[in-house]
PDB file of C-alpha atoms in Angstrom:
ATOM      1  CA  MET A  84     -11.074 -13.555  26.208  1.00  0.00           C
ATOM      2  CA  SER A  85     -12.220  -9.950  26.794  1.00  0.00           C
ATOM      3  CA  PHE A  86      -9.902  -7.329  28.020  1.00  0.00           C
ATOM      4  CA  ASN A  87     -10.666  -5.106  30.932  1.00  0.00           C
ATOM      5  CA  CYS A  88      -9.970  -1.540  29.732  1.00  0.00           C
ATOM      6  CA  SER A  89      -9.857  -0.186  33.352  1.00  0.00           C
ATOM      7  CA  LEU A  90      -6.543  -1.830  33.657  1.00  0.00           C
ATOM      8  CA  TRP A  91      -5.224   0.305  30.728  1.00  0.00           C
ATOM      9  CA  GLN A  92      -6.543   3.634  31.868  1.00  0.00           C
ATOM     10  CA  ASP A  93      -4.882   6.485  33.619  1.00  0.00           C
ATOM     11  CA  ASN A  94      -6.415   8.607  36.371  1.00  0.00           C
ATOM     12  CA  SER A  95      -8.079  10.734  33.715  1.00  0.00           C
ATOM     13  CA  MET A  96      -9.982   7.579  32.531  1.00  0.00           C
ATOM     14  CA  SER A  97      -8.210   7.870  29.208  1.00  0.00           C
ATOM     15  CA  VAL A  98      -7.299   4.520  27.528  1.00  0.00           C
ATOM     16  CA  LYS A  99      -3.503   4.303  27.125  1.00  0.00           C
ATOM     17  CA  HIS A 100      -3.485   0.628  25.702  1.00  0.00           C
ATOM     18  CA  PHE A 101      -5.622  -1.165  23.128  1.00  0.00           C
ATOM     19  CA  ALA A 102      -5.961  -4.683  22.357  1.00  0.00           C
ATOM     20  CA  PHE A 103      -6.807  -6.440  18.982  1.00  0.00           C
ATOM     21  CA  VAL A 104      -9.940  -8.737  19.007  1.00  0.00           C
ATOM     22  CA  LYS A 105      -8.810 -12.325  18.536  1.00  0.00           C
ATOM     23  CA  PHE A 106      -9.420 -13.626  15.175  1.00  0.00           C
ATOM     24  CA  SER A 107     -10.797 -16.989  16.330  1.00  0.00           C
ATOM     25  CA  GLU A 108     -11.036 -19.119  19.482  1.00  0.00           C
ATOM     26  CA  VAL A 109     -10.160 -21.952  17.362  1.00  0.00           C
ATOM     27  CA  THR A 110      -6.390 -22.367  17.568  1.00  0.00           C
ATOM     28  CA  GLU A 111      -6.132 -24.196  14.265  1.00  0.00           C
ATOM     29  CA  GLN A 112      -7.827 -21.407  12.421  1.00  0.00           C
ATOM     30  CA  CYS A 113      -5.461 -18.860  13.842  1.00  0.00           C
ATOM     31  CA  PHE A 114      -2.292 -20.922  12.954  1.00  0.00           C
ATOM     32  CA  LEU A 115      -3.767 -21.471   9.340  1.00  0.00           C
ATOM     33  CA  LEU A 116      -4.323 -17.812   8.840  1.00  0.00           C
ATOM     34  CA  PHE A 117      -0.761 -17.023  10.539  1.00  0.00           C
ATOM     35  CA  SER A 118       0.964 -19.572   7.923  1.00  0.00           C
ATOM     36  CA  PHE A 119      -1.018 -18.074   5.055  1.00  0.00           C
ATOM     37  CA  ILE A 120      -0.172 -14.441   5.873  1.00  0.00           C
ATOM     38  CA  LEU A 121       3.408 -15.366   6.751  1.00  0.00           C
ATOM     39  CA  PHE A 122       3.809 -16.965   3.301  1.00  0.00           C
ATOM     40  CA  MET A 123       2.391 -13.951   1.495  1.00  0.00           C
ATOM     41  CA  PHE A 124       4.448 -11.663   3.688  1.00  0.00           C
ATOM     42  CA  LEU A 125       7.852 -13.308   2.708  1.00  0.00           C
ATOM     43  CA  ALA A 126       6.895 -13.580  -0.805  1.00  0.00           C
ATOM     44  CA  SER A 127       5.941  -9.814  -0.796  1.00  0.00           C
ATOM     45  CA  LEU A 128       9.409  -8.915   0.678  1.00  0.00           C
ATOM     46  CA  THR A 129      11.477 -11.186  -1.360  1.00  0.00           C
ATOM     47  CA  GLY A 130       9.734 -10.087  -4.770  1.00  0.00           C
ATOM     48  CA  ASN A 131       9.752  -6.391  -4.000  1.00  0.00           C
ATOM     49  CA  ALA A 132      13.268  -6.511  -2.738  1.00  0.00           C
ATOM     50  CA  LEU A 133      14.479  -8.359  -5.695  1.00  0.00           C
ATOM     51  CA  ILE A 134      12.799  -5.973  -8.251  1.00  0.00           C
ATOM     52  CA  ALA A 135      14.344  -2.764  -6.421  1.00  0.00           C
ATOM     53  CA  LEU A 136      17.708  -4.477  -6.418  1.00  0.00           C
ATOM     54  CA  ALA A 137      17.625  -5.698  -9.935  1.00  0.00           C
ATOM     55  CA  ILE A 138      16.612  -1.884 -11.099  1.00  0.00           C
ATOM     56  CA  TRP A 139      19.423  -0.607  -8.830  1.00  0.00           C
ATOM     57  CA  THR A 140      22.190  -2.876 -10.303  1.00  0.00           C
ATOM     58  CA  ASN A 141      21.127  -2.805 -13.929  1.00  0.00           C
ATOM     59  CA  PRO A 142      21.946   0.314 -15.695  1.00  0.00           C
ATOM     60  CA  ALA A 143      19.710  -0.534 -18.550  1.00  0.00           C
ATOM     61  CA  LEU A 144      16.806  -0.120 -16.088  1.00  0.00           C
ATOM     62  CA  HIS A 145      17.741   3.414 -15.088  1.00  0.00           C
ATOM     63  CA  THR A 146      14.863   4.992 -16.906  1.00  0.00           C
ATOM     64  CA  PRO A 147      11.779   7.021 -15.503  1.00  0.00           C
ATOM     65  CA  MET A 148       9.475   4.052 -15.555  1.00  0.00           C
ATOM     66  CA  TYR A 149      11.813   1.721 -13.616  1.00  0.00           C
ATOM     67  CA  PHE A 150      12.880   4.426 -11.197  1.00  0.00           C
ATOM     68  CA  PHE A 151       9.142   4.752 -10.254  1.00  0.00           C
ATOM     69  CA  LEU A 152       8.769   1.016 -10.081  1.00  0.00           C
ATOM     70  CA  ALA A 153      11.571   0.831  -7.648  1.00  0.00           C
ATOM     71  CA  ASN A 154      10.059   3.506  -5.409  1.00  0.00           C
ATOM     72  CA  LEU A 155       6.744   1.243  -5.651  1.00  0.00           C
ATOM     73  CA  SER A 156       8.696  -1.737  -4.442  1.00  0.00           C
ATOM     74  CA  LEU A 157      10.151   0.317  -1.656  1.00  0.00           C
ATOM     75  CA  LEU A 158       6.760   1.564  -0.660  1.00  0.00           C
ATOM     76  CA  GLU A 159       5.341  -1.844  -0.806  1.00  0.00           C
ATOM     77  CA  ILE A 160       8.047  -3.124   1.613  1.00  0.00           C
ATOM     78  CA  GLY A 161       7.235  -0.409   4.125  1.00  0.00           C
ATOM     79  CA  TYR A 162       3.477  -0.866   3.654  1.00  0.00           C
ATOM     80  CA  THR A 163       3.708  -4.613   4.629  1.00  0.00           C
ATOM     81  CA  CYS A 164       6.237  -4.142   7.398  1.00  0.00           C
ATOM     82  CA  SER A 165       4.289  -1.412   9.081  1.00  0.00           C
ATOM     83  CA  THR A 166       1.348  -3.874   9.725  1.00  0.00           C
ATOM     84  CA  ILE A 167       2.106  -7.563   8.937  1.00  0.00           C
ATOM     85  CA  PRO A 168       4.567  -8.383  11.884  1.00  0.00           C
ATOM     86  CA  LYS A 169       2.137  -7.160  14.496  1.00  0.00           C
ATOM     87  CA  MET A 170      -0.726  -8.856  12.820  1.00  0.00           C
ATOM     88  CA  LEU A 171       1.112 -12.153  12.767  1.00  0.00           C
ATOM     89  CA  GLN A 172       1.926 -11.862  16.511  1.00  0.00           C
ATOM     90  CA  ASN A 173      -1.675 -11.264  17.275  1.00  0.00           C
ATOM     91  CA  LEU A 174      -2.739 -14.263  15.688  1.00  0.00           C
ATOM     92  CA  VAL A 175      -0.636 -16.737  17.716  1.00  0.00           C
ATOM     93  CA  SER A 176       0.022 -14.873  20.944  1.00  0.00           C
ATOM     94  CA  GLU A 177      -2.180 -14.054  23.695  1.00  0.00           C
ATOM     95  CA  ALA A 178      -0.198 -10.604  24.119  1.00  0.00           C
ATOM     96  CA  ARG A 179      -2.475  -8.821  21.632  1.00  0.00           C
ATOM     97  CA  GLY A 180      -2.121  -5.444  23.254  1.00  0.00           C
ATOM     98  CA  ILE A 181      -0.541  -2.406  21.882  1.00  0.00           C
ATOM     99  CA  SER A 182       0.084   1.017  23.450  1.00  0.00           C
ATOM    100  CA  ARG A 183      -1.588   4.311  22.303  1.00  0.00           C
ATOM    101  CA  GLU A 184       1.718   5.497  21.081  1.00  0.00           C
ATOM    102  CA  GLY A 185       2.533   2.298  19.279  1.00  0.00           C
ATOM    103  CA  CYS A 186      -0.953   2.343  17.569  1.00  0.00           C
ATOM    104  CA  ALA A 187      -0.463   6.051  16.522  1.00  0.00           C
ATOM    105  CA  THR A 188       3.013   5.146  15.130  1.00  0.00           C
ATOM    106  CA  GLN A 189       1.541   2.065  13.116  1.00  0.00           C
ATOM    107  CA  MET A 190      -1.412   4.290  11.669  1.00  0.00           C
ATOM    108  CA  PHE A 191       1.238   7.003  10.633  1.00  0.00           C
ATOM    109  CA  PHE A 192       3.520   4.755   8.834  1.00  0.00           C
ATOM    110  CA  PHE A 193       0.631   2.761   7.245  1.00  0.00           C
ATOM    111  CA  THR A 194      -1.040   5.967   6.060  1.00  0.00           C
ATOM    112  CA  LEU A 195       2.273   7.529   4.683  1.00  0.00           C
ATOM    113  CA  PHE A 196       2.975   4.511   2.528  1.00  0.00           C
ATOM    114  CA  GLY A 197      -0.734   4.091   1.439  1.00  0.00           C
ATOM    115  CA  ILE A 198      -1.112   7.618   0.393  1.00  0.00           C
ATOM    116  CA  SER A 199       2.369   7.805  -1.085  1.00  0.00           C
ATOM    117  CA  GLU A 200       1.531   4.776  -3.290  1.00  0.00           C
ATOM    118  CA  CYS A 201      -1.534   6.514  -4.500  1.00  0.00           C
ATOM    119  CA  CYS A 202       0.429   9.461  -5.635  1.00  0.00           C
ATOM    120  CA  LEU A 203       3.232   7.407  -7.146  1.00  0.00           C
ATOM    121  CA  LEU A 204       0.870   5.384  -9.221  1.00  0.00           C
ATOM    122  CA  ALA A 205      -0.470   8.654 -10.594  1.00  0.00           C
ATOM    123  CA  ALA A 206       3.069   9.814 -11.392  1.00  0.00           C
ATOM    124  CA  MET A 207       3.699   6.287 -13.166  1.00  0.00           C
ATOM    125  CA  ALA A 208       0.499   6.954 -15.259  1.00  0.00           C
ATOM    126  CA  PHE A 209       1.873  10.373 -16.282  1.00  0.00           C
ATOM    127  CA  ASP A 210       5.041   8.868 -17.303  1.00  0.00           C
ATOM    128  CA  ARG A 211       3.396   6.495 -19.631  1.00  0.00           C
ATOM    129  CA  TYR A 212       1.237   9.224 -20.957  1.00  0.00           C
ATOM    130  CA  THR A 213       4.248  11.206 -21.801  1.00  0.00           C
ATOM    131  CA  ALA A 214       6.146   8.380 -23.449  1.00  0.00           C
ATOM    132  CA  ILE A 215       3.161   7.333 -25.632  1.00  0.00           C
ATOM    133  CA  CYS A 216       1.529  10.633 -26.348  1.00  0.00           C
ATOM    134  CA  SER A 217       4.608  13.028 -26.401  1.00  0.00           C
ATOM    135  CA  PRO A 218       7.648  10.818 -27.238  1.00  0.00           C
ATOM    136  CA  LEU A 219       9.642  13.804 -28.895  1.00  0.00           C
ATOM    137  CA  HIS A 220       9.476  15.664 -25.563  1.00  0.00           C
ATOM    138  CA  TYR A 221       9.757  12.633 -23.242  1.00  0.00           C
ATOM    139  CA  ALA A 222      13.543  13.106 -22.327  1.00  0.00           C
ATOM    140  CA  THR A 223      13.000  16.655 -21.312  1.00  0.00           C
ATOM    141  CA  ARG A 224       9.563  16.258 -19.498  1.00  0.00           C
ATOM    142  CA  MET A 225      10.616  13.149 -17.779  1.00  0.00           C
ATOM    143  CA  SER A 226      14.252  14.197 -16.895  1.00  0.00           C
ATOM    144  CA  HIS A 227      15.905  12.499 -13.794  1.00  0.00           C
ATOM    145  CA  GLY A 228      15.183  15.772 -11.843  1.00  0.00           C
ATOM    146  CA  VAL A 229      11.512  15.744 -12.678  1.00  0.00           C
ATOM    147  CA  CYS A 230      11.207  12.067 -11.610  1.00  0.00           C
ATOM    148  CA  VAL A 231      13.000  12.668  -8.323  1.00  0.00           C
ATOM    149  CA  HIS A 232      10.738  15.610  -7.697  1.00  0.00           C
ATOM    150  CA  LEU A 233       7.578  13.644  -8.455  1.00  0.00           C
ATOM    151  CA  ALA A 234       8.710  10.771  -6.054  1.00  0.00           C
ATOM    152  CA  MET A 235       9.565  13.280  -3.468  1.00  0.00           C
ATOM    153  CA  ILE A 236       6.168  14.917  -3.874  1.00  0.00           C
ATOM    154  CA  SER A 237       4.521  11.576  -3.498  1.00  0.00           C
ATOM    155  CA  TRP A 238       6.420  10.754  -0.366  1.00  0.00           C
ATOM    156  CA  GLY A 239       5.864  14.144   1.133  1.00  0.00           C
ATOM    157  CA  VAL A 240       2.141  14.155   0.643  1.00  0.00           C
ATOM    158  CA  GLY A 241       2.005  10.605   2.362  1.00  0.00           C
ATOM    159  CA  CYS A 242       4.050  12.110   5.223  1.00  0.00           C
ATOM    160  CA  ILE A 243       1.871  15.250   5.654  1.00  0.00           C
ATOM    161  CA  VAL A 244      -1.391  13.263   5.448  1.00  0.00           C
ATOM    162  CA  GLY A 245      -0.170  10.637   7.687  1.00  0.00           C
ATOM    163  CA  LEU A 246       0.980  13.126  10.344  1.00  0.00           C
ATOM    164  CA  GLY A 247      -2.235  15.156  10.222  1.00  0.00           C
ATOM    165  CA  GLN A 248      -4.684  12.251  10.316  1.00  0.00           C
ATOM    166  CA  THR A 249      -2.820  10.414  12.973  1.00  0.00           C
ATOM    167  CA  ASN A 250      -2.549  13.619  15.117  1.00  0.00           C
ATOM    168  CA  TYR A 251      -6.283  14.618  14.636  1.00  0.00           C
ATOM    169  CA  ILE A 252      -7.594  11.175  15.417  1.00  0.00           C
ATOM    170  CA  PHE A 253      -5.242  10.643  18.521  1.00  0.00           C
ATOM    171  CA  SER A 254      -6.195  14.004  19.842  1.00  0.00           C
ATOM    172  CA  LEU A 255      -9.503  12.470  20.640  1.00  0.00           C
ATOM    173  CA  ASP A 256     -10.317  10.995  24.000  1.00  0.00           C
ATOM    174  CA  PHE A 257     -10.524   7.168  24.457  1.00  0.00           C
ATOM    175  CA  CYS A 258     -12.483   6.074  27.552  1.00  0.00           C
ATOM    176  CA  GLY A 259     -13.373   2.615  26.566  1.00  0.00           C
ATOM    177  CA  PRO A 260     -13.952   0.219  24.841  1.00  0.00           C
ATOM    178  CA  CYS A 261     -10.304  -0.545  24.119  1.00  0.00           C
ATOM    179  CA  GLU A 262     -10.501  -3.545  21.806  1.00  0.00           C
ATOM    180  CA  ILE A 263      -9.708  -3.003  18.075  1.00  0.00           C
ATOM    181  CA  ASP A 264     -11.969  -5.234  15.922  1.00  0.00           C
ATOM    182  CA  HIS A 265      -9.456  -5.319  13.172  1.00  0.00           C
ATOM    183  CA  PHE A 266      -5.904  -6.681  12.294  1.00  0.00           C
ATOM    184  CA  PHE A 267      -4.061  -3.314  12.864  1.00  0.00           C
ATOM    185  CA  CYS A 268      -4.598   0.357  13.693  1.00  0.00           C
ATOM    186  CA  ASP A 269      -6.565   1.509  10.771  1.00  0.00           C
ATOM    187  CA  LEU A 270      -8.313   4.880  10.711  1.00  0.00           C
ATOM    188  CA  PRO A 271     -12.124   3.670  10.879  1.00  0.00           C
ATOM    189  CA  PRO A 272     -11.738   0.964  13.585  1.00  0.00           C
ATOM    190  CA  ILE A 273      -9.909   3.361  15.804  1.00  0.00           C
ATOM    191  CA  LEU A 274     -12.225   6.233  15.266  1.00  0.00           C
ATOM    192  CA  ALA A 275     -15.048   3.713  16.280  1.00  0.00           C
ATOM    193  CA  LEU A 276     -13.413   3.464  19.839  1.00  0.00           C
ATOM    194  CA  ALA A 277     -13.225   7.264  20.406  1.00  0.00           C
ATOM    195  CA  CYS A 278     -15.656   9.027  22.858  1.00  0.00           C
ATOM    196  CA  GLY A 279     -17.982  11.791  22.031  1.00  0.00           C
ATOM    197  CA  ASP A 280     -18.970  13.222  18.585  1.00  0.00           C
ATOM    198  CA  THR A 281     -16.377  11.976  15.986  1.00  0.00           C
ATOM    199  CA  SER A 282     -18.429  13.225  12.962  1.00  0.00           C
ATOM    200  CA  HIS A 283     -15.741  15.977  12.085  1.00  0.00           C
ATOM    201  CA  ASN A 284     -13.050  13.449  12.331  1.00  0.00           C
ATOM    202  CA  GLU A 285     -14.973  11.007  10.047  1.00  0.00           C
ATOM    203  CA  ALA A 286     -15.545  13.838   7.762  1.00  0.00           C
ATOM    204  CA  ALA A 287     -11.753  14.763   7.730  1.00  0.00           C
ATOM    205  CA  VAL A 288     -10.917  10.936   6.761  1.00  0.00           C
ATOM    206  CA  PHE A 289     -13.407  11.003   4.042  1.00  0.00           C
ATOM    207  CA  VAL A 290     -12.212  14.422   2.552  1.00  0.00           C
ATOM    208  CA  ALA A 291      -8.548  13.077   2.802  1.00  0.00           C
ATOM    209  CA  ALA A 292      -9.683   9.876   0.996  1.00  0.00           C
ATOM    210  CA  ILE A 293     -11.330  11.825  -1.705  1.00  0.00           C
ATOM    211  CA  LEU A 294      -8.324  14.063  -2.319  1.00  0.00           C
ATOM    212  CA  CYS A 295      -5.611  11.495  -1.903  1.00  0.00           C
ATOM    213  CA  ILE A 296      -7.246   8.462  -3.336  1.00  0.00           C
ATOM    214  CA  SER A 297      -9.842   9.784  -5.784  1.00  0.00           C
ATOM    215  CA  SER A 298      -7.819  12.723  -7.244  1.00  0.00           C
ATOM    216  CA  PRO A 299      -4.745  10.555  -8.233  1.00  0.00           C
ATOM    217  CA  PHE A 300      -7.237   7.927  -9.484  1.00  0.00           C
ATOM    218  CA  LEU A 301      -8.776  10.552 -11.853  1.00  0.00           C
ATOM    219  CA  LEU A 302      -5.416  11.681 -13.022  1.00  0.00           C
ATOM    220  CA  ILE A 303      -4.752   7.956 -13.882  1.00  0.00           C
ATOM    221  CA  ILE A 304      -7.978   7.742 -15.700  1.00  0.00           C
ATOM    222  CA  ALA A 305      -7.376  10.971 -17.652  1.00  0.00           C
ATOM    223  CA  SER A 306      -3.879   9.750 -18.492  1.00  0.00           C
ATOM    224  CA  TYR A 307      -5.102   6.268 -19.809  1.00  0.00           C
ATOM    225  CA  GLY A 308      -7.847   7.991 -21.682  1.00  0.00           C
ATOM    226  CA  ARG A 309      -5.460  10.063 -23.698  1.00  0.00           C
ATOM    227  CA  ILE A 310      -3.255   7.030 -24.189  1.00  0.00           C
ATOM    228  CA  LEU A 311      -5.964   4.968 -25.461  1.00  0.00           C
ATOM    229  CA  ALA A 312      -6.983   7.713 -27.960  1.00  0.00           C
ATOM    230  CA  ALA A 313      -3.276   7.904 -29.204  1.00  0.00           C
ATOM    231  CA  VAL A 314      -2.901   4.187 -29.395  1.00  0.00           C
ATOM    232  CA  LEU A 315      -6.069   3.744 -31.542  1.00  0.00           C
ATOM    233  CA  VAL A 316      -4.793   6.144 -34.209  1.00  0.00           C
ATOM    234  CA  MET A 317      -1.472   4.242 -34.384  1.00  0.00           C
ATOM    235  CA  PRO A 318      -1.104   2.877 -38.065  1.00  0.00           C
ATOM    236  CA  SER A 319       1.031  -0.093 -36.991  1.00  0.00           C
ATOM    237  CA  PRO A 320      -0.507  -3.048 -34.992  1.00  0.00           C
ATOM    238  CA  GLU A 321       2.919  -3.890 -33.682  1.00  0.00           C
ATOM    239  CA  GLY A 322       3.102  -0.204 -32.358  1.00  0.00           C
ATOM    240  CA  ARG A 323      -0.162  -0.500 -30.676  1.00  0.00           C
ATOM    241  CA  GLN A 324       0.638  -3.823 -29.032  1.00  0.00           C
ATOM    242  CA  LYS A 325       3.896  -2.457 -27.730  1.00  0.00           C
ATOM    243  CA  ALA A 326       2.350   0.789 -26.263  1.00  0.00           C
ATOM    244  CA  LEU A 327      -0.294  -1.165 -24.549  1.00  0.00           C
ATOM    245  CA  SER A 328       2.123  -3.809 -23.188  1.00  0.00           C
ATOM    246  CA  THR A 329       3.976  -1.101 -21.467  1.00  0.00           C
ATOM    247  CA  CYS A 330       0.895   0.051 -19.607  1.00  0.00           C
ATOM    248  CA  SER A 331      -0.791  -3.431 -18.848  1.00  0.00           C
ATOM    249  CA  SER A 332       1.252  -4.202 -15.690  1.00  0.00           C
ATOM    250  CA  HIS A 333       0.550  -0.628 -14.140  1.00  0.00           C
ATOM    251  CA  LEU A 334      -3.140  -0.786 -15.106  1.00  0.00           C
ATOM    252  CA  LEU A 335      -3.554  -4.118 -13.365  1.00  0.00           C
ATOM    253  CA  VAL A 336      -1.706  -2.813 -10.183  1.00  0.00           C
ATOM    254  CA  VAL A 337      -3.825   0.271 -10.148  1.00  0.00           C
ATOM    255  CA  THR A 338      -6.958  -1.865 -10.471  1.00  0.00           C
ATOM    256  CA  LEU A 339      -5.973  -4.134  -7.464  1.00  0.00           C
ATOM    257  CA  PHE A 340      -4.753  -1.413  -5.247  1.00  0.00           C
ATOM    258  CA  TYR A 341      -7.531   1.308  -5.894  1.00  0.00           C
ATOM    259  CA  GLY A 342     -10.379  -1.168  -6.036  1.00  0.00           C
ATOM    260  CA  SER A 343      -9.774  -2.465  -2.497  1.00  0.00           C
ATOM    261  CA  ALA A 344      -8.836   0.985  -1.147  1.00  0.00           C
ATOM    262  CA  SER A 345     -11.819   2.566  -2.678  1.00  0.00           C
ATOM    263  CA  VAL A 346     -14.197   0.172  -1.209  1.00  0.00           C
ATOM    264  CA  THR A 347     -12.648   0.522   2.244  1.00  0.00           C
ATOM    265  CA  TYR A 348     -12.548   4.309   2.608  1.00  0.00           C
ATOM    266  CA  LEU A 349     -14.902   5.797   0.263  1.00  0.00           C
ATOM    267  CA  ARG A 350     -18.047   3.723   1.079  1.00  0.00           C
ATOM    268  CA  PRO A 351     -20.721   4.959   3.290  1.00  0.00           C
ATOM    269  CA  LYS A 352     -20.199   4.332   7.163  1.00  0.00           C
ATOM    270  CA  ALA A 353     -23.291   2.318   7.333  1.00  0.00           C
ATOM    271  CA  SER A 354     -22.162  -0.292   5.032  1.00  0.00           C
ATOM    272  CA  HIS A 355     -19.126  -0.889   7.075  1.00  0.00           C
ATOM    273  CA  SER A 356     -18.819  -4.247   8.921  1.00  0.00           C
ATOM    274  CA  PRO A 357     -15.827  -5.664  10.705  1.00  0.00           C
ATOM    275  CA  GLY A 358     -15.743  -8.915   8.690  1.00  0.00           C
ATOM    276  CA  VAL A 359     -15.707  -7.139   5.286  1.00  0.00           C
ATOM    277  CA  ASP A 360     -13.221  -4.407   6.547  1.00  0.00           C
ATOM    278  CA  LYS A 361     -10.803  -7.321   7.718  1.00  0.00           C
ATOM    279  CA  LEU A 362     -11.130  -9.219   4.531  1.00  0.00           C
ATOM    280  CA  LEU A 363     -10.157  -6.070   2.488  1.00  0.00           C
ATOM    281  CA  ALA A 364      -7.519  -5.192   4.899  1.00  0.00           C
ATOM    282  CA  LEU A 365      -5.856  -8.505   4.195  1.00  0.00           C
ATOM    283  CA  PHE A 366      -6.190  -8.018   0.578  1.00  0.00           C
ATOM    284  CA  TYR A 367      -4.699  -4.453   0.206  1.00  0.00           C
ATOM    285  CA  THR A 368      -1.948  -5.023   2.849  1.00  0.00           C
ATOM    286  CA  VAL A 369      -0.834  -8.537   1.812  1.00  0.00           C
ATOM    287  CA  VAL A 370      -2.164  -9.835  -1.323  1.00  0.00           C
ATOM    288  CA  THR A 371      -1.592  -6.854  -3.532  1.00  0.00           C
ATOM    289  CA  SER A 372       1.821  -6.199  -2.235  1.00  0.00           C
ATOM    290  CA  MET A 373       2.656  -9.965  -2.979  1.00  0.00           C
ATOM    291  CA  LEU A 374       1.127  -9.800  -6.563  1.00  0.00           C
ATOM    292  CA  ASN A 375       2.883  -6.572  -7.697  1.00  0.00           C
ATOM    293  CA  PRO A 376       6.316  -8.013  -8.156  1.00  0.00           C
ATOM    294  CA  ILE A 377       4.727 -11.119  -9.741  1.00  0.00           C
ATOM    295  CA  ILE A 378       2.769  -8.997 -12.020  1.00  0.00           C
ATOM    296  CA  TYR A 379       5.784  -6.800 -13.149  1.00  0.00           C
ATOM    297  CA  SER A 380       8.120  -9.763 -13.372  1.00  0.00           C
ATOM    298  CA  LEU A 381       5.695 -11.906 -15.534  1.00  0.00           C
ATOM    299  CA  TRP A 382       4.598  -9.248 -17.973  1.00  0.00           C
ATOM    300  CA  ASN A 383       7.829  -7.310 -18.376  1.00  0.00           C
ATOM    301  CA  LYS A 384      10.781  -8.799 -20.335  1.00  0.00           C
ATOM    302  CA  GLU A 385      13.195  -6.194 -19.159  1.00  0.00           C
ATOM    303  CA  VAL A 386      12.457  -6.809 -15.621  1.00  0.00           C
ATOM    304  CA  LYS A 387      12.720 -10.696 -16.261  1.00  0.00           C
ATOM    305  CA  THR A 388      16.009 -10.227 -17.794  1.00  0.00           C
ATOM    306  CA  ALA A 389      17.317  -8.022 -15.152  1.00  0.00           C
ATOM    307  CA  LEU A 390      16.035 -10.437 -12.468  1.00  0.00           C
ATOM    308  CA  ARG A 391      17.855 -13.412 -14.170  1.00  0.00           C
ATOM    309  CA  ARG A 392      21.116 -11.284 -14.225  1.00  0.00           C
ATOM    310  CA  THR A 393      20.746 -10.221 -10.540  1.00  0.00           C
ATOM    311  CA  LEU A 394      19.987 -13.873  -9.385  1.00  0.00           C
ATOM    312  CA  GLY A 395      22.851 -15.022 -11.455  1.00  0.00           C
ATOM    313  CA  LYS A 396      25.402 -12.591  -9.810  1.00  0.00           C
ATOM    314  CA  LYS A 397      24.118 -13.949  -6.452  1.00  0.00           C
ATOM    315  CA  ASN A 398      24.825 -17.525  -7.365  1.00  0.00           C
ATOM    316  CA  VAL A 399      28.227 -16.624  -8.743  1.00  0.00           C
ATOM    317  CA  LEU A 400      28.936 -14.832  -5.414  1.00  0.00           C
ATOM    318  CA  THR A 401      27.703 -17.756  -3.445  1.00  0.00           C
ATOM    319  CA  HIS A 402      29.582 -20.442  -5.102  1.00  0.00           C
ATOM    320  CA  GLY A 403      32.724 -18.273  -5.701  1.00  0.00           C
TER     321      GLY A 403
END
């Protein structure tokens, strides 16, 4: 089904509503993808909410590393909730339209949570670097106040970039077409619908990606370079194993998140294709958000213990 953009234009011929391109004309394929995404969405919400709750209710986890992990879980919840519900609706409903304001709102929150996560992952790497390379100064360098400030900076940068990018893109004129060949209002597919020269906007998106994706990633690489150098000179094999085990979960999360985000936003425009972009979007919006709590709960004994206690308390309250 093709949408008539003229029905969604005002007197100035500016598009006021968009529509998402249908995933497939085969109903069974749409429902199969709907079921797949719904399962991962619920698993992501449950896993991240449980980790945040376990950290909140267990005093033993009131440390910088787990403070950042709780923030990461909250970001993942916001990240998925900003895109997945509308994505699920589009898969099974003919009402696949979204207003210009609704699209801008979705883009803002998606960018806010995504950029904030980039910065927070860098803060988590700095925490591990300080713990392993400067253990005697860890308590002062990573005090509660410092951790709160780092988290606030992460959220603040995400908010500023989200507002700036969304306002810059939606200040453009959209005169048709109005169909978004994507699952949600991401920056590249919306820019593709704008009229006139969008080279400045594309450059702004690329620069923002360099600053907010590549810069934190370089800080993470530098932190782990120093960590690896410190671990290699440790005399005790047990000490080396313990130091590396505290970093393994974070490294895997960084690899999953940055791998898909970098391919999406930092590769040349000529290599973009709707099919690849949609596949990557599913990965970094649904799959990584679902895997993060699994990674941390499987590889971290303290988190597993806290989750058992939290679930045990719930069972007691349920049967009490």
